Short mmCIF file of C-alpha atoms and ligand atoms in Angstrom, two decimals:
data_model
loop_
_atom_site.label_atom_id
_atom_site.label_comp_id
_atom_site.label_asym_id
_atom_site.label_seq_id
_atom_site.Cartn_x
_atom_site.Cartn_y
_atom_site.Cartn_z
CA MET A 1445 178.57 262.47 24.72
CA ARG A 1446 179.77 260.96 27.36
CA VAL A 1447 180.76 256.87 26.80
CA ASP A 1448 182.22 254.85 29.03
CA LEU A 1449 183.63 252.54 26.04
CA LEU A 1450 184.37 253.11 22.60
CA ILE A 1451 185.09 249.74 20.45
CA LYS A 1452 186.14 251.52 16.89
CA ASN A 1453 187.20 251.14 13.68
CA ALA A 1454 185.96 247.25 13.19
CA ALA A 1455 186.64 245.71 10.13
CA GLN A 1456 182.33 244.86 10.21
CA ILE A 1457 180.13 244.97 12.41
CA ALA A 1458 177.03 242.40 11.81
CA THR A 1459 173.91 241.97 13.92
CA PRO A 1460 170.37 241.13 13.09
CA VAL A 1461 168.14 244.42 13.19
CA THR A 1462 164.34 244.25 15.15
CA ARG A 1463 162.96 247.23 12.96
CA VAL A 1464 161.91 245.13 10.10
CA PRO A 1465 160.70 241.55 10.52
CA HIS A 1466 163.32 239.03 11.09
CA ALA A 1467 163.83 236.00 10.06
CA LEU A 1468 162.38 235.87 6.25
CA PRO A 1469 164.12 234.25 4.30
CA GLY A 1470 166.90 236.05 2.37
CA ASN A 1471 168.59 237.92 5.69
CA ASN A 1472 166.85 241.42 4.65
CA ASN A 1473 166.61 242.08 8.48
CA PHE A 1474 170.01 241.53 8.57
CA MET A 1475 172.85 244.55 9.46
CA VAL A 1476 176.37 244.54 8.37
CA ILE A 1477 178.47 248.08 8.75
CA GLU A 1478 181.67 247.67 7.16
CA ASN A 1479 183.99 249.83 9.43
CA GLY A 1480 182.03 250.47 12.39
CA SER A 1481 181.75 251.27 15.74
CA VAL A 1482 179.98 251.37 18.66
CA ALA A 1483 179.74 253.60 21.37
CA ILE A 1484 178.53 251.99 25.14
CA ARG A 1485 177.13 254.32 28.22
CA ASP A 1486 176.16 252.68 31.23
CA GLY A 1487 176.08 249.25 30.16
CA VAL A 1488 173.83 250.30 27.11
CA ILE A 1489 174.84 250.54 23.23
CA ALA A 1490 174.55 254.51 22.98
CA ALA A 1491 175.60 254.86 19.24
CA ILE A 1492 176.20 252.13 16.38
CA GLY A 1493 177.12 252.69 13.05
CA GLU A 1494 180.39 253.92 10.68
CA THR A 1495 183.50 254.64 12.33
CA PRO A 1496 183.31 258.01 11.14
CA GLU A 1497 179.76 259.17 11.86
CA VAL A 1498 180.12 257.13 15.98
CA ILE A 1499 183.29 259.53 16.22
CA SER A 1500 181.39 262.71 15.17
CA SER A 1501 178.41 261.87 17.49
CA LEU A 1502 180.29 261.67 20.99
CA ASN A 1503 181.50 265.80 20.02
CA GLY A 1504 184.80 265.48 21.13
CA GLU A 1505 184.60 264.29 24.35
CA MET A 1506 186.86 261.33 25.03
CA PRO A 1507 185.79 258.47 26.06
CA ARG A 1508 186.38 256.82 29.49
CA ALA A 1509 188.50 253.20 27.20
CA VAL A 1510 188.57 252.41 23.93
CA ILE A 1511 189.03 249.37 22.26
CA ASP A 1512 190.95 249.05 18.55
CA ALA A 1513 188.87 246.37 16.88
CA SER A 1514 190.74 246.59 13.43
CA ASN A 1515 190.50 244.21 11.53
CA LYS A 1516 187.85 241.76 13.51
CA VAL A 1517 184.42 241.72 13.55
CA ILE A 1518 182.09 242.70 16.22
CA LEU A 1519 179.00 240.47 16.79
CA PRO A 1520 175.85 240.13 19.74
CA GLY A 1521 176.57 238.24 21.98
CA PHE A 1522 175.16 234.56 21.51
CA VAL A 1523 172.30 233.71 23.28
CA ASP A 1524 172.40 230.54 24.10
CA CYS A 1525 168.71 229.59 25.02
CA HIS A 1526 168.22 226.20 25.47
CA THR A 1527 170.73 224.01 28.21
CA HIS A 1528 171.08 221.59 30.92
CA PRO A 1529 174.21 223.04 32.86
CA VAL A 1530 173.21 221.84 36.45
CA PHE A 1531 174.45 218.43 36.28
CA PHE A 1532 177.62 217.28 38.65
CA HIS A 1533 178.98 214.10 36.90
CA THR A 1534 180.08 214.06 33.21
CA ARG A 1535 178.29 210.50 31.27
CA GLU A 1536 181.41 209.58 28.71
CA ASN A 1537 180.74 206.19 29.36
CA GLU A 1538 177.50 206.94 27.32
CA PHE A 1539 179.59 208.40 24.75
CA THR A 1540 181.39 205.19 24.43
CA MET A 1541 178.94 202.61 24.61
CA ARG A 1542 176.85 204.65 22.00
CA LEU A 1543 180.05 204.28 20.04
CA MET A 1544 179.76 200.30 20.39
CA GLY A 1545 175.56 200.18 19.08
CA LYS A 1546 173.51 201.24 21.99
CA SER A 1547 171.35 204.20 21.60
CA TYR A 1548 170.11 206.78 23.32
CA ARG A 1549 167.02 205.37 24.04
CA GLN A 1550 168.31 202.17 25.42
CA ILE A 1551 170.78 203.65 27.84
CA ALA A 1552 167.86 205.74 29.32
CA GLU A 1553 165.40 202.70 29.05
CA THR A 1554 167.83 200.84 31.36
CA GLY A 1555 168.73 203.05 33.52
CA GLY A 1556 171.64 205.15 32.57
CA GLY A 1557 171.01 208.73 30.99
CA ILE A 1558 168.47 211.35 32.80
CA ARG A 1559 168.19 208.88 36.02
CA SER A 1560 171.61 208.52 35.99
CA SER A 1561 172.80 212.22 35.98
CA VAL A 1562 169.57 212.36 38.52
CA ARG A 1563 171.34 209.68 41.45
CA SER A 1564 174.67 211.95 40.77
CA ILE A 1565 172.96 215.18 41.66
CA ARG A 1566 171.39 214.53 44.18
CA SER A 1567 174.30 212.90 46.07
CA ALA A 1568 176.13 216.17 45.26
CA SER A 1569 175.87 219.63 48.39
CA LYS A 1570 174.74 222.71 46.17
CA GLU A 1571 178.45 223.81 46.89
CA GLN A 1572 179.85 220.91 45.02
CA ILE A 1573 177.03 221.46 42.49
CA ILE A 1574 178.41 224.67 42.18
CA GLU A 1575 181.95 224.44 41.60
CA ALA A 1576 181.05 221.50 39.13
CA VAL A 1577 179.22 224.32 37.16
CA LEU A 1578 180.75 227.39 37.16
CA PRO A 1579 183.45 226.54 34.72
CA ARG A 1580 180.81 225.82 32.16
CA LEU A 1581 179.59 229.11 32.31
CA ASP A 1582 183.39 229.84 31.72
CA ARG A 1583 183.30 228.15 28.62
CA PHE A 1584 180.40 229.97 27.43
CA VAL A 1585 181.73 233.50 27.76
CA GLU A 1586 185.05 232.25 25.86
CA HIS A 1587 182.54 230.89 23.27
CA GLY A 1588 180.62 234.07 22.86
CA THR A 1589 177.50 233.53 24.63
CA THR A 1590 176.60 236.10 27.23
CA THR A 1591 173.23 235.09 28.36
CA ILE A 1592 172.12 231.28 28.83
CA GLU A 1593 169.22 229.62 29.74
CA ALA A 1594 169.59 227.26 32.16
CA LYS A 1595 167.07 223.96 33.30
CA SER A 1596 167.06 222.07 36.58
CA GLY A 1597 165.85 218.14 35.55
CA TYR A 1598 168.44 215.96 37.08
CA GLY A 1599 166.96 216.31 40.29
CA LEU A 1600 163.17 215.34 40.32
CA SER A 1601 162.66 216.34 43.97
CA THR A 1602 160.77 218.86 45.21
CA ASP A 1603 164.32 219.32 47.08
CA ASP A 1604 166.95 218.79 44.68
CA GLU A 1605 165.04 220.28 42.08
CA ILE A 1606 164.73 223.24 44.49
CA LYS A 1607 168.20 223.02 45.12
CA SER A 1608 169.29 222.93 41.48
CA LEU A 1609 167.23 226.54 40.62
CA GLU A 1610 168.81 227.60 43.73
CA CYS A 1611 172.00 226.89 42.16
CA ILE A 1612 171.04 228.49 39.08
CA GLN A 1613 169.88 231.59 41.07
CA GLU A 1614 173.42 231.82 43.16
CA LEU A 1615 174.98 230.90 40.17
CA ASP A 1616 173.48 234.20 37.93
CA THR A 1617 173.75 236.39 40.93
CA ILE A 1618 178.39 235.40 40.90
CA HIS A 1619 179.09 235.27 36.84
CA PRO A 1620 178.88 237.53 34.40
CA LEU A 1621 176.80 235.34 32.59
CA ASP A 1622 173.00 236.09 32.84
CA LEU A 1623 171.01 233.10 33.46
CA ILE A 1624 167.78 232.68 32.78
CA PRO A 1625 165.56 229.37 35.28
CA THR A 1626 163.68 227.07 33.87
CA PHE A 1627 161.88 224.28 35.74
CA LEU A 1628 162.61 221.41 34.51
CA GLY A 1629 161.14 218.82 36.82
CA ALA A 1630 159.25 217.02 34.18
CA HIS A 1631 162.53 215.74 32.12
CA GLU A 1632 162.46 212.01 33.52
CA ILE A 1633 159.99 209.83 35.61
CA PRO A 1634 162.69 208.78 38.21
CA ASP A 1635 163.51 205.36 40.04
CA GLU A 1636 161.31 205.77 42.65
CA TYR A 1637 158.36 206.23 40.79
CA ARG A 1638 158.46 204.44 38.12
CA THR A 1639 156.06 201.81 39.10
CA GLN A 1640 153.46 205.31 39.70
CA ARG A 1641 154.00 207.50 37.58
CA ASN A 1642 150.73 209.72 38.21
CA ALA A 1643 152.21 210.08 41.57
CA TYR A 1644 155.14 211.45 39.95
CA ILE A 1645 153.03 214.10 37.48
CA ASP A 1646 150.60 214.83 41.42
CA LEU A 1647 153.90 215.61 42.79
CA ILE A 1648 155.15 217.67 40.24
CA ILE A 1649 151.81 219.70 39.79
CA ASN A 1650 150.63 219.43 43.55
CA ASP A 1651 154.02 220.28 45.21
CA MET A 1652 157.28 220.96 43.02
CA ILE A 1653 155.46 224.12 41.00
CA PRO A 1654 153.59 225.81 44.16
CA ARG A 1655 156.65 225.81 45.54
CA VAL A 1656 159.25 227.39 42.57
CA ALA A 1657 156.28 229.41 41.51
CA GLU A 1658 156.03 231.11 45.43
CA ARG A 1659 159.76 231.90 45.37
CA ALA A 1660 159.90 232.78 41.86
CA LEU A 1661 162.79 230.20 41.67
CA ALA A 1662 161.67 229.68 37.70
CA GLU A 1663 160.60 231.99 34.78
CA PHE A 1664 159.32 228.90 32.30
CA CYS A 1665 158.03 225.77 33.22
CA ASP A 1666 159.22 223.35 30.59
CA ILE A 1667 158.82 219.11 29.88
CA TYR A 1668 160.03 216.71 28.24
CA ILE A 1669 157.51 214.79 25.54
CA GLU A 1670 159.17 211.88 24.13
CA GLN A 1671 157.59 207.87 23.69
CA HIS A 1672 159.83 207.04 26.91
CA VAL A 1673 159.08 209.80 29.50
CA PHE A 1674 155.98 211.68 28.89
CA THR A 1675 152.55 211.54 26.86
CA ILE A 1676 150.79 214.26 25.25
CA ASP A 1677 148.40 214.47 27.76
CA GLU A 1678 150.10 214.03 31.32
CA GLY A 1679 152.49 217.00 29.12
CA ARG A 1680 148.86 219.44 28.55
CA LYS A 1681 148.13 218.48 32.82
CA ILE A 1682 151.70 219.68 33.93
CA LEU A 1683 151.71 222.64 31.75
CA THR A 1684 148.47 223.57 32.50
CA ALA A 1685 149.37 223.71 36.09
CA ALA A 1686 152.42 225.47 35.24
CA LYS A 1687 150.24 228.52 33.39
CA SER A 1688 147.89 228.51 36.32
CA ALA A 1689 151.22 229.12 38.61
CA GLY A 1690 152.52 231.78 36.81
CA LEU A 1691 155.50 230.13 34.64
CA HIS A 1692 155.83 231.02 31.05
CA LEU A 1693 155.85 227.34 29.28
CA LYS A 1694 158.46 226.04 27.16
CA VAL A 1695 158.57 222.21 25.55
CA HIS A 1696 161.05 219.28 24.57
CA ALA A 1697 159.01 218.03 21.35
CA ASN A 1698 159.32 216.16 18.60
CA GLN A 1699 162.92 215.33 18.81
CA LEU A 1700 163.56 211.28 18.81
CA SER A 1701 159.54 210.65 17.35
CA ALA A 1702 156.88 212.52 15.91
CA ASN A 1703 154.48 212.79 19.20
CA GLY A 1704 152.90 215.71 18.83
CA GLY A 1705 154.44 217.85 21.33
CA ALA A 1706 154.92 221.09 18.40
CA ALA A 1707 150.80 220.67 18.67
CA LEU A 1708 150.62 220.92 22.08
CA ALA A 1709 152.69 223.64 22.97
CA ALA A 1710 150.86 225.98 20.06
CA GLU A 1711 147.49 224.45 22.10
CA VAL A 1712 149.15 225.65 25.61
CA GLY A 1713 150.35 229.32 24.14
CA ALA A 1714 154.11 227.57 24.92
CA ILE A 1715 156.95 230.23 24.13
CA SER A 1716 158.67 227.90 22.39
CA ALA A 1717 158.88 224.68 20.85
CA GLU A 1718 162.39 223.12 21.06
CA HIS A 1719 163.97 220.21 19.34
CA LEU A 1720 161.47 219.64 16.31
CA ASP A 1721 163.36 217.21 14.54
CA TYR A 1722 160.14 214.98 13.26
CA ILE A 1723 157.42 218.17 13.34
CA SER A 1724 154.83 217.71 10.37
CA PRO A 1725 154.42 220.62 7.98
CA GLU A 1726 150.82 220.96 10.07
CA GLU A 1727 152.40 222.06 13.79
CA ILE A 1728 154.95 224.30 11.85
CA GLU A 1729 151.59 226.18 10.64
CA GLN A 1730 150.41 225.46 14.09
CA LEU A 1731 153.34 227.14 16.03
CA ALA A 1732 153.35 229.75 13.24
CA ARG A 1733 149.60 230.63 14.26
CA GLY A 1734 150.29 230.37 17.40
CA ASN A 1735 153.76 232.79 17.98
CA VAL A 1736 155.38 229.56 19.32
CA VAL A 1737 159.34 230.31 18.62
CA PRO A 1738 161.03 226.86 17.22
CA VAL A 1739 165.00 226.32 19.06
CA LEU A 1740 166.14 223.93 16.68
CA LEU A 1741 169.01 221.72 18.82
CA PRO A 1742 170.93 220.11 15.96
CA GLY A 1743 174.01 219.17 18.17
CA ALA A 1744 171.67 216.74 19.81
CA VAL A 1745 171.11 215.27 16.52
CA PHE A 1746 174.89 215.45 15.00
CA TYR A 1747 175.87 213.95 18.58
CA LEU A 1748 173.56 211.10 19.06
CA ASN A 1749 174.50 210.37 15.16
CA SER A 1750 170.94 210.74 13.81
CA ASN A 1751 170.18 211.75 10.58
CA HIS A 1752 166.88 213.50 11.25
CA TYR A 1753 167.71 217.43 11.44
CA ALA A 1754 164.59 219.47 11.78
CA PRO A 1755 163.64 221.05 9.01
CA ALA A 1756 164.99 224.75 9.20
CA ARG A 1757 163.67 226.22 5.73
CA GLU A 1758 160.81 224.96 5.60
CA MET A 1759 159.59 227.15 9.10
CA LEU A 1760 161.74 230.07 7.30
CA GLU A 1761 159.51 229.81 4.32
CA ALA A 1762 156.63 230.33 7.15
CA LYS A 1763 157.99 232.64 8.47
CA LEU A 1764 158.59 231.42 11.95
CA PRO A 1765 161.87 233.00 14.08
CA VAL A 1766 163.82 230.56 13.75
CA ALA A 1767 166.84 229.85 17.11
CA ILE A 1768 169.49 227.36 17.89
CA SER A 1769 170.76 226.58 20.73
CA THR A 1770 173.50 224.26 21.84
CA ASP A 1771 171.31 222.17 24.41
CA PHE A 1772 174.61 221.74 26.23
CA ASN A 1773 174.35 218.62 28.38
CA PRO A 1774 176.40 215.16 29.85
CA GLY A 1775 174.48 212.83 27.37
CA SER A 1776 172.83 214.47 24.29
CA CYS A 1777 175.68 216.87 23.63
CA MET A 1778 178.20 218.01 25.49
CA THR A 1779 179.39 220.87 24.00
CA GLU A 1780 179.22 224.99 25.25
CA SER A 1781 180.14 226.28 21.73
CA MET A 1782 177.83 228.38 20.47
CA PRO A 1783 179.94 228.29 17.04
CA ILE A 1784 179.29 224.49 16.44
CA ILE A 1785 176.29 224.42 16.53
CA MET A 1786 175.84 227.32 14.12
CA THR A 1787 178.26 225.33 11.30
CA ILE A 1788 176.02 222.61 11.99
CA SER A 1789 173.13 224.17 11.45
CA CYS A 1790 174.26 225.70 8.19
CA ILE A 1791 175.43 222.88 6.89
CA LYS A 1792 172.75 219.93 7.64
CA MET A 1793 170.00 222.31 8.44
CA ARG A 1794 171.25 224.87 5.30
CA LEU A 1795 170.66 227.75 7.29
CA LEU A 1796 172.71 230.57 5.53
CA PRO A 1797 175.23 232.05 7.59
CA ALA A 1798 173.63 235.67 8.37
CA GLU A 1799 170.33 233.22 9.35
CA ALA A 1800 172.56 230.93 12.07
CA ILE A 1801 173.95 234.76 13.55
CA THR A 1802 169.80 235.96 13.93
CA ALA A 1803 169.02 232.34 14.82
CA ALA A 1804 172.13 232.40 17.87
CA THR A 1805 170.86 236.19 18.76
CA LEU A 1806 168.18 237.90 18.15
CA ASN A 1807 165.36 234.79 18.08
CA ALA A 1808 167.14 233.38 20.31
CA ALA A 1809 166.15 236.12 22.60
CA ARG A 1810 162.41 235.87 21.84
CA ALA A 1811 162.01 232.41 23.15
CA VAL A 1812 163.49 233.66 26.68
CA ASN A 1813 161.20 237.03 26.37
CA ARG A 1814 164.37 238.91 26.33
CA GLN A 1815 164.19 240.55 22.71
CA ASN A 1816 163.43 244.40 24.08
CA THR A 1817 166.66 243.98 25.91
CA ILE A 1818 169.03 241.93 24.06
CA GLY A 1819 170.06 239.56 20.78
CA SER A 1820 171.05 242.31 18.52
CA LEU A 1821 173.27 245.50 18.57
CA GLU A 1822 170.80 248.45 18.61
CA ILE A 1823 170.92 251.81 20.26
CA GLY A 1824 169.18 251.37 23.32
CA LYS A 1825 170.30 247.50 23.82
CA GLN A 1826 172.49 246.05 26.60
CA ALA A 1827 175.88 246.11 25.38
CA ASP A 1828 176.09 241.75 25.31
CA LEU A 1829 178.85 242.01 22.74
CA VAL A 1830 181.54 239.72 20.91
CA ILE A 1831 184.97 240.98 18.56
CA TRP A 1832 185.94 238.40 17.21
CA ASP A 1833 189.30 237.52 14.80
CA MET A 1834 188.34 237.49 12.28
CA PRO A 1835 188.31 239.32 8.57
CA ALA A 1836 184.46 238.66 7.88
CA PHE A 1837 181.36 237.86 9.71
CA GLU A 1838 180.41 234.23 7.58
CA HIS A 1839 184.05 232.95 9.30
CA ILE A 1840 182.40 232.36 12.57
CA VAL A 1841 180.68 229.24 10.23
CA TYR A 1842 183.12 228.87 7.53
CA HIS A 1843 186.49 228.61 9.97
CA PHE A 1844 184.97 225.80 12.10
CA GLY A 1845 186.27 224.29 15.37
CA VAL A 1846 188.63 226.62 16.54
CA ASN A 1847 187.74 229.70 19.42
CA LEU A 1848 188.00 233.07 17.38
CA ALA A 1849 186.66 234.37 20.58
CA ASP A 1850 188.77 237.73 21.32
CA THR A 1851 187.12 239.72 23.58
CA VAL A 1852 184.02 239.22 25.45
CA ILE A 1853 181.95 242.53 26.71
CA LYS A 1854 178.55 242.11 28.81
CA LYS A 1855 177.00 245.50 29.99
CA GLY A 1856 179.47 247.20 28.27
CA LYS A 1857 181.95 245.25 30.94
CA ILE A 1858 184.98 243.35 29.45
CA ILE A 1859 184.53 239.49 31.05
CA TRP A 1860 186.85 237.77 28.87
CA GLN A 1861 189.74 238.50 26.92
CA LYS A 1862 191.84 235.96 24.54
CA GLN A 1863 195.29 234.78 26.07
CA ARG A 1864 197.90 236.13 23.51
CA ASN A 1865 200.29 233.18 23.29
CA PRO A 1866 201.99 233.30 26.63
CA VAL A 1867 203.96 230.04 25.79
CA LEU A 1868 205.49 232.35 22.32
CA LYS A 1869 205.75 235.25 24.70
CA LEU A 1870 208.12 233.49 27.32
CA TYR A 1871 210.31 231.79 24.18
CA ARG A 1872 210.98 234.86 22.78
CA LYS A 1873 211.49 236.47 26.64
CA LYS A 1874 214.32 233.89 26.38
CA LEU A 1875 215.48 234.28 23.22
CA LYS A 1876 216.13 237.80 24.07
CA GLU A 1877 218.16 237.40 26.87
CA SER A 1878 220.26 234.62 25.43
CA LEU A 1879 221.61 237.25 22.39
CA GLN A 1880 222.26 240.05 25.56
O1 LIG B 1267 167.36 217.91 25.52
N1 LIG B 1267 165.72 215.79 25.86
C1 LIG B 1267 166.26 215.47 26.90
N2 LIG B 1267 167.23 216.23 27.76
C2 LIG B 1267 167.68 216.57 26.90
C3 LIG B 1267 168.69 215.51 27.19
C4 LIG B 1267 169.13 215.10 28.75
C5 LIG B 1267 170.52 214.24 28.86
O2 LIG B 1267 170.26 213.06 28.24
O3 LIG B 1267 171.12 214.32 29.95
C6 LIG B 1267 168.28 217.21 25.35
O4 LIG B 1267 168.48 216.61 24.80
FE1 LIG B 1268 167.43 219.69 26.13
#
């Protein structure tokens, strides 16, 4: 068998699998292969299993390249299914304000928060925005993420929303990370519409959505349902219009209050409902009946120093395919690292290590309608995987706050590799020279 890349001798390959129903409590959908290998051909997984098995499937043909993954673990690349990476300036001042006692909502209501990011993105050109976003995409990759969903939502005018979505489109072509675009014009009411919110909703429905859909600039339409932002009725209007324009739907729901956003997500047939920190048991059932993927964002709960985490275990009991994501954004969660979010998920929402991996890969892929191509390591799936410098898969959550990624592979190509101790190498070289 012709193979472009063989990764062999991994201490473990750990992955969710799609052949059995996933996200059931007890992890019976999770596969761990000891001494595992993966063979990749044309960017796709051609063979996976125990090393001797995979080697014999090559029928004596030499692979074009080989990586020895001894003492390392292979996991699927993370799918970060809820991010807001298209902002210009950062908002560290708000971090300090919160430490001094102001709440996220107070900051938002006094013109900070999302509205401050809006003023900032409007002042920047497409080129400046792309330059600001690129290092963030690098950091996603460095921490083991191979696909992100990326939202607009800091433009809030037709031109600035389109500008943001064009940035996402361009970044997707120039960067090896895959970006899946979501239109989030309903992220906030911009300053100039504060006294005429209906006019802003009309603008979204009659101008933004048709133009975004016509140019296929987004695959999903999202909305922020919250007391200080959009109401359920407004959300219903916007999401219904987006659906008729051919966009799939997502909802920021029940983040800071029990606002009924999850029920709305089920009602309008959204693919996912996100945050869900204040979801009710009835709404959990509604999500299950409506096949809505719950995307939990415990990093934002942690970062805003709340203690109100989404009831992940109850959702797993209801057989919901719980997904987790960073919610990377300059206000409520400034991190590109999925592993730190996974550790928070385990500690604060009581996910088990294997459940956290499933939530960050296969279930996250379901939240962006990519479960048939990414999110697990199975024959025929895209070869998006990461080799981790760890002896067992649990270390991804257990050994926290450090980056143990070793090699990141996207569509069968190495896109990032850990630099091995450059300082130490230099020191050794000097030592050697001085001894000669
Ligand atoms: O998901 N909830 C709304 N949007 C973001 C926050 C965006 C911001 O503060 O800039 C979130 O938490
Ligand atoms: Fe968000």
